[in-house]
Coordinates of C-alpha atoms in Angstrom, one line a residue:
X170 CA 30.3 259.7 156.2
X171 CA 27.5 257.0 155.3
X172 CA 24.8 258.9 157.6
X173 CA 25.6 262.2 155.6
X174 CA 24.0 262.0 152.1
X175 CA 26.2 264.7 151.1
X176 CA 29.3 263.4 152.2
X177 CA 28.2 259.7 150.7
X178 CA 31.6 258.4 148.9
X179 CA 31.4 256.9 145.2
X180 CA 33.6 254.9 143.4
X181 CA 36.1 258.3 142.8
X182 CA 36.5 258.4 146.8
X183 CA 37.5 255.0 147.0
X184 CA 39.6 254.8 143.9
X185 CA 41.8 257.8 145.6
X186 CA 41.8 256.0 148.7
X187 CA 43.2 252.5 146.6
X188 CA 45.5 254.6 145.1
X189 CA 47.0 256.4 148.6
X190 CA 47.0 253.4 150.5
X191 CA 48.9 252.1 147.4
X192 CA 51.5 254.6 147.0
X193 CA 52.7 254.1 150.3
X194 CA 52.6 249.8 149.8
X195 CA 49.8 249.9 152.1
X196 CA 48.3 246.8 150.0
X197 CA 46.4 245.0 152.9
X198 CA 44.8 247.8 154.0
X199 CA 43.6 249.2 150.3
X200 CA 42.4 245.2 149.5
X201 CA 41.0 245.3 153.0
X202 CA 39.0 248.3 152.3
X203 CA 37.6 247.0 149.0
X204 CA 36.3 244.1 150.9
X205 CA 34.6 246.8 153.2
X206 CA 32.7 248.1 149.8
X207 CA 29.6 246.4 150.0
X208 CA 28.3 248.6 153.3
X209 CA 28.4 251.5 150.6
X210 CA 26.9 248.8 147.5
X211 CA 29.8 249.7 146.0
X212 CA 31.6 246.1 145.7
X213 CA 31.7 245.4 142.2
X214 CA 33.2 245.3 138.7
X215 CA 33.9 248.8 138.2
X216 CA 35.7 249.4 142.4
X217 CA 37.6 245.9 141.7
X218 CA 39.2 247.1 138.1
X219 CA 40.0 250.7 140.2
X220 CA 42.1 248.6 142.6
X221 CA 43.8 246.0 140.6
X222 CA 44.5 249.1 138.2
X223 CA 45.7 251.3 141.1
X224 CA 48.0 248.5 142.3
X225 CA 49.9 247.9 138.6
X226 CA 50.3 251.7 138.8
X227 CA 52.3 251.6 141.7
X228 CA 54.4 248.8 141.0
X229 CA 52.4 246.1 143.0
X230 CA 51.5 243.5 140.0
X231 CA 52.2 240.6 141.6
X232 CA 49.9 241.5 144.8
X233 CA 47.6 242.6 141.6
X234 CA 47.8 239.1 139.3
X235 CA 47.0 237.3 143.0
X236 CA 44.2 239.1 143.7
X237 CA 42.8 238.7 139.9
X238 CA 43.6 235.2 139.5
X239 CA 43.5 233.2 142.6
X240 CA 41.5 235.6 144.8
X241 CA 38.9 238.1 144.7
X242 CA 38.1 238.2 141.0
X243 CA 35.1 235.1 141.5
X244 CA 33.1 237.6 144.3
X245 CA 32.0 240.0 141.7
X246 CA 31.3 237.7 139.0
X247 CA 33.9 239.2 136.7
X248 CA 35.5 236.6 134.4
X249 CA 39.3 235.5 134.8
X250 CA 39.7 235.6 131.2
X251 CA 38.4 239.3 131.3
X252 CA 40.7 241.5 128.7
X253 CA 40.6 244.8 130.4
X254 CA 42.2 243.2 134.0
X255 CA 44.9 241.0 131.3
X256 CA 45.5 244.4 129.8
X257 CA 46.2 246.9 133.7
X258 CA 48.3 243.2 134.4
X259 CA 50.5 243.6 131.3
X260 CA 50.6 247.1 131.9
X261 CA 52.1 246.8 135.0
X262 CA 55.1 244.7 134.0
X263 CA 55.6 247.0 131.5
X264 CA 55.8 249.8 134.1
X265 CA 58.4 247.8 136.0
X266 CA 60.5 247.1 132.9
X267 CA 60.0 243.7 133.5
X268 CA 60.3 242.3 129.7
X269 CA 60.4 238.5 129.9
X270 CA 57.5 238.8 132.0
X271 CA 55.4 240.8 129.4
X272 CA 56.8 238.2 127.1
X273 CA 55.3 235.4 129.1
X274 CA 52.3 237.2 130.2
X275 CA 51.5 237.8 126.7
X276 CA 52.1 234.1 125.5
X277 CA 49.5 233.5 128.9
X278 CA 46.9 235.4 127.4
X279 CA 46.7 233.2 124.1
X280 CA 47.5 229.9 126.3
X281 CA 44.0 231.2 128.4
X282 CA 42.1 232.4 125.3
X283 CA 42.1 235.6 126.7
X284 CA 40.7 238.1 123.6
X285 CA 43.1 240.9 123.1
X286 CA 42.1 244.3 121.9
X287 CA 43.4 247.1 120.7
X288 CA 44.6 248.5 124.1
X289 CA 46.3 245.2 124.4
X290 CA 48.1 245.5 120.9
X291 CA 49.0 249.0 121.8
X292 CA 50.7 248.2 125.2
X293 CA 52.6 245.3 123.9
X294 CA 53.8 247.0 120.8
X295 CA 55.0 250.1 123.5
X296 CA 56.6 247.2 125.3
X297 CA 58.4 246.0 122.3
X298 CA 59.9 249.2 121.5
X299 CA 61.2 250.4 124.9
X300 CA 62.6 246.5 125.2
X301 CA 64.7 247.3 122.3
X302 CA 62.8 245.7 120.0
X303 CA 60.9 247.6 117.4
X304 CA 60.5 245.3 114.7
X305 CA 58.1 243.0 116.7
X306 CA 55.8 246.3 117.3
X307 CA 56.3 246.4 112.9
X308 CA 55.0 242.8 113.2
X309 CA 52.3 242.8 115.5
X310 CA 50.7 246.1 113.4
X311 CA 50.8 244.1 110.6
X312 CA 48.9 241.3 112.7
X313 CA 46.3 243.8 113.4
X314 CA 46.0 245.4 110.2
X315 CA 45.3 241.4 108.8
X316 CA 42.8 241.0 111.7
X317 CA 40.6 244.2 110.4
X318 CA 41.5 246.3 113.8
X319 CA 41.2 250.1 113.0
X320 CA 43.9 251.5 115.3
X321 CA 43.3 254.5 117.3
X322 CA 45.9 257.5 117.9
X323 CA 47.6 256.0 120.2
X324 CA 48.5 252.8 118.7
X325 CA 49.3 254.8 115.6
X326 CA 52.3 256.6 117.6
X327 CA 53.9 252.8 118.6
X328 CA 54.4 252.0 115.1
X329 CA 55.0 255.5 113.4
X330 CA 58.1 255.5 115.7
X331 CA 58.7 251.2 115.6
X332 CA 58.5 251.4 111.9
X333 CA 60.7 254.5 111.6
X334 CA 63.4 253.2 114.0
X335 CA 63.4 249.3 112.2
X336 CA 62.8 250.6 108.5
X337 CA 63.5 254.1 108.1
X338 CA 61.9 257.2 108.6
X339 CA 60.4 257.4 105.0
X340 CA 57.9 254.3 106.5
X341 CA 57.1 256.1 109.4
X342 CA 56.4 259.3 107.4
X343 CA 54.0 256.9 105.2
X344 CA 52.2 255.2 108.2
X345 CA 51.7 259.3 109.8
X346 CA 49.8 259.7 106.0
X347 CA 48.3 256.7 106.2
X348 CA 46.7 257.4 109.6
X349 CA 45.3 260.8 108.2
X350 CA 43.6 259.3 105.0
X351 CA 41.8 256.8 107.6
X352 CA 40.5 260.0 109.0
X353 CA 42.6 259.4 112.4
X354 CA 43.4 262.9 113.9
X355 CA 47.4 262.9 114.5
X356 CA 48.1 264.6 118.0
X357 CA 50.7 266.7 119.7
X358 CA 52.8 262.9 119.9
X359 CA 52.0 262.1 116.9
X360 CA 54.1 265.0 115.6
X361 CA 56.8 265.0 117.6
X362 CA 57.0 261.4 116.6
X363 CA 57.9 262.1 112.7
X364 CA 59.9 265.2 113.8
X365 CA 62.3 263.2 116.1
X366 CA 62.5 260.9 113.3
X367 CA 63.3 263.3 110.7
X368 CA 65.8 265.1 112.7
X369 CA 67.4 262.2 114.2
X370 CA 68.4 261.5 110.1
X371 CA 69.1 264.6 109.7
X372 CA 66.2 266.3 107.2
X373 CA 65.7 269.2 109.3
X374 CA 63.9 271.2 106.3
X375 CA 61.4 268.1 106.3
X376 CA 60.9 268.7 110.2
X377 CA 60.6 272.0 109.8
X378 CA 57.7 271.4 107.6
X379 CA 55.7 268.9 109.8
X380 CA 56.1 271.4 112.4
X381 CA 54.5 274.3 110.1
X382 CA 51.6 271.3 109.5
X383 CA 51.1 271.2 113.1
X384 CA 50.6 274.7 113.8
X385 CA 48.1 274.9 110.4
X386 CA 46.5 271.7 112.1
X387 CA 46.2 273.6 115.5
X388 CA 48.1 271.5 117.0
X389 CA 50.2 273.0 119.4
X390 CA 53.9 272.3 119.8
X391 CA 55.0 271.7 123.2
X392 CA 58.6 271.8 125.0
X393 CA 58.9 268.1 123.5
X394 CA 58.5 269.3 120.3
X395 CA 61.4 271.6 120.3
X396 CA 63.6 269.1 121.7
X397 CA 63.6 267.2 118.9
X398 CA 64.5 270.2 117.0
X399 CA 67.6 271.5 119.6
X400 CA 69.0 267.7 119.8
X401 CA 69.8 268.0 116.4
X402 CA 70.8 271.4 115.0
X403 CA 74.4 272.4 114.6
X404 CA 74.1 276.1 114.9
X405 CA 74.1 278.4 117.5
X406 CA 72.2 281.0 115.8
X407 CA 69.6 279.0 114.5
X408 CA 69.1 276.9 118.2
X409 CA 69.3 280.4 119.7
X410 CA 66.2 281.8 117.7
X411 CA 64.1 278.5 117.9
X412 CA 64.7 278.8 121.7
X413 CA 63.3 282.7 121.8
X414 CA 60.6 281.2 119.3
X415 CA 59.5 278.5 121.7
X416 CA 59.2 281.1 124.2
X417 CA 57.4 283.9 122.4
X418 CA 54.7 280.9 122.0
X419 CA 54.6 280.7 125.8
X420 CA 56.0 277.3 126.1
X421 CA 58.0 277.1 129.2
X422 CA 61.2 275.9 129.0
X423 CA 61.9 272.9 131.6
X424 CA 65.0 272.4 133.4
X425 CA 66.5 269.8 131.7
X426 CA 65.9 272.5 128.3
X427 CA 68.3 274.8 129.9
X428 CA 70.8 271.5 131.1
X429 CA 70.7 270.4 127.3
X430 CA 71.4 273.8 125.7
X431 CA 74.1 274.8 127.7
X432 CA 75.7 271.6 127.6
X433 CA 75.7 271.8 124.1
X434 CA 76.5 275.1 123.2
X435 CA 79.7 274.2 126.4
X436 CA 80.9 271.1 124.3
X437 CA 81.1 273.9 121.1
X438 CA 83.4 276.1 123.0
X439 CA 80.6 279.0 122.7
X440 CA 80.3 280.2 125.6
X441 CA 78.5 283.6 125.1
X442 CA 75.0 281.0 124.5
X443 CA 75.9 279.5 127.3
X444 CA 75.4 283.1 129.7
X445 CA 72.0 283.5 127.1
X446 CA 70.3 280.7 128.3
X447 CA 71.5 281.1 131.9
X448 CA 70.1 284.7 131.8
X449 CA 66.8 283.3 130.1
X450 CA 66.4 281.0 133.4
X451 CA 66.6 283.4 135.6
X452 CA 63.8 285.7 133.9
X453 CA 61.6 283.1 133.6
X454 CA 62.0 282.6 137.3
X455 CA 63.7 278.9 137.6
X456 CA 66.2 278.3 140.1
X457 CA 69.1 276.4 138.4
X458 CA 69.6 272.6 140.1
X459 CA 72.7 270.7 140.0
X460 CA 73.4 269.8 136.5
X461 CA 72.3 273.6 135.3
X462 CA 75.0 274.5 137.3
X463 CA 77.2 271.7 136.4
X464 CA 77.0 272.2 132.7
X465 CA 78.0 275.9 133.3
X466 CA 81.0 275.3 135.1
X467 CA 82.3 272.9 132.8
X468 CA 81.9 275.2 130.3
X469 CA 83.8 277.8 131.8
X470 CA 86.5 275.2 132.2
X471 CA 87.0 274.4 129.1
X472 CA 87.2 278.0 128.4
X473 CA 89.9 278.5 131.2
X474 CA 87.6 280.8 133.3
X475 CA 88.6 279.0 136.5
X476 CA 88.2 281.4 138.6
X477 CA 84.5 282.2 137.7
X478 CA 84.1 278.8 137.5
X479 CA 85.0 278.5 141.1
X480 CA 83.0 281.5 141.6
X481 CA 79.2 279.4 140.6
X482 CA 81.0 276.0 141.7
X483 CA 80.9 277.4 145.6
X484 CA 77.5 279.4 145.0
X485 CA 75.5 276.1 144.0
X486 CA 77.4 274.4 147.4
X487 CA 76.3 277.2 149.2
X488 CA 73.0 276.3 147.8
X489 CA 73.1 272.7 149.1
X490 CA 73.8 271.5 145.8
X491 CA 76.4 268.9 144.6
X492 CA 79.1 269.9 142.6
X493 CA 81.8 267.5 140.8
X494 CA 84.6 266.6 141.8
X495 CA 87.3 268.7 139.7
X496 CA 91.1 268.6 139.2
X497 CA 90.9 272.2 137.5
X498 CA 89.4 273.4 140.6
X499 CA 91.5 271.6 143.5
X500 CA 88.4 269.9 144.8
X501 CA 87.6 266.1 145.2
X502 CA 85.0 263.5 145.9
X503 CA 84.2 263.5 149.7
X504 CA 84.0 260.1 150.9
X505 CA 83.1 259.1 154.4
X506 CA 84.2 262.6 155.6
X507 CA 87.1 262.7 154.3
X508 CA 89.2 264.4 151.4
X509 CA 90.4 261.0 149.3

């Protein structure tokens, strides 16, 4: 490879090769081939970041905060205190759900003077909201609103959805305005944002309206979008014509769409939806999995269809696919082998 110039690799080679090497927890070998880098001059800064970033993607942060902080990190002349490695280290815990370690990570970065950024604010306020905590996401926007930081998009999503969730979606309507008048483009998230918050307390017209913004905006919705919308309506009709809508706008329906529709339109008793959305699946060319299945057949039980019930509950094991165990159908949970 190095005695072909055409086949010479560049940092994109290698950061594919960290990131293969690291999806199968092949860590010595992708640290060993960084410290291989400088036949190709291609040891530095920007091949180090690709590999510490590569291993908080996959789960490997402790390898990772190692290699930053009692390791490699001197050989390239990159600072410890260096924001953008604190920021792929913080990320990381976040990706493993690790909370008290973002927690003390974060407090680490202040302890070390380490300067934090708006990417830093961003993936701690997204920390604070998945942790449960919203209102700390409320706090720390406030904290960078004091400090003068202009937020980008992103950041602007945290809060919309931390400040709806802690104090009401009228806030998180006014910090979506607020983001516009600073001239900062709202984005497909963005809107799905302050329609899942409007539908989630019940002002449908109001989410209705965002939605017709979007569209205006050129923003176009995706299958997210009309999740929101189908998690909270209480008509069949109405979910029934945003669902031919969504598909007239060639936005494919995913699995779990058909799973959620069915299951709700099952739980109503309605079971003529039910065949609808089934029928839609199979034009659109998606094989059912378990729980479309699943959600059928309950539905058909509840209706006291048993034995077209039975009829999809032995075509999906004929299929390989796991069925429930139920009483309304004689059949049980196989354990070790054996009928219990």
């Amino acid at each position: 490879m190095k005695n072909k110039p055409c086949s010479i690799p560049d940092h994109a080679t290698f950061r594919i090769l960290f990131k293969r090497y690291i999806t199968a927890h092949l860590v010595k070998e992708a640290i060993s081939t960084f410290d291989r880098l400088e036949e190709f001059n291609l040891k530095d800064e920007i091949s180090f970041c690709n590999l510490v970033d590569a291993l908080c993607e996959y789960k490997h942060v402790i390898e990772a905060q190692e290699l930053c902080f009692f390791g490699k990190i001197k050989e390239i002349g990159l600072s410890v205190n260096d924001t953008k490695i604190h920021n792929m280290i913080l990320r990381g815990w976040f990706k493993m759900g690790w909370w008290s370690k973002c927690r003390e990570f974060w407090q680490e970065m202040d302890k070390k003077g380490v300067k934090k950024d708006l990417h830093s604010y961003s993936i701690y306020m997204d920390i604070m909201c998945k942790s449960g905590k919203p209102w700390k996401a409320v706090k720390l926007y406030k904290e960078m609103k004091k400090k003068g930081m202009k937020l980008d998009v992103v950041a602007y999503n945290t809060v919309i959805r931390a400040i709806g969730i802690s104090e009401g979606a009228d806030f998180g309507v006014g910090v979506f305005r607020e983001m516009r008048d600073l001239g900062c483009e709202p984005n497909v998230v963005t809107y799905n944002t302050v329609i899942k918050l409007l539908c989630e307390n019940g002002r449908v017209r109001q989410a209705y309206a965002v939605l017709d913004q979007m569209l205006k905006k050129d923003c176009a919705p995706d299958v997210i979008t009309y999740h929101c919308f189908f998690g909270c309506l209480e008509k069949p009709r109405e979910i029934l014509k945003l669902f031919d809508l969504m598909i007239t706008n060639g936005i494919q329906p995913r699995m779990d769409t058909y799973v959620m529709l069915m299951r709700k339109f099952g739980r109503w008793g309605f079971l003529r939806p039910v065949f609808m959305v089934w029928k839609k699946m199979e034009e659109l060319g998606s094989s059912p999995n378990e729980f479309a299945y699943n959600a059928l057949i309950d539905a058909l039980i509840q209706k006291g269809m048993l034995d077209m019930a039975r009829k999809y509950d032995e075509e999906m094991l004929e299929k390989g696919l796991s069925s429930k165990p139920r009483e309304e159908l004689g059949t049980k949970l196989v354990q070790g082998g054996e009928d219990t």
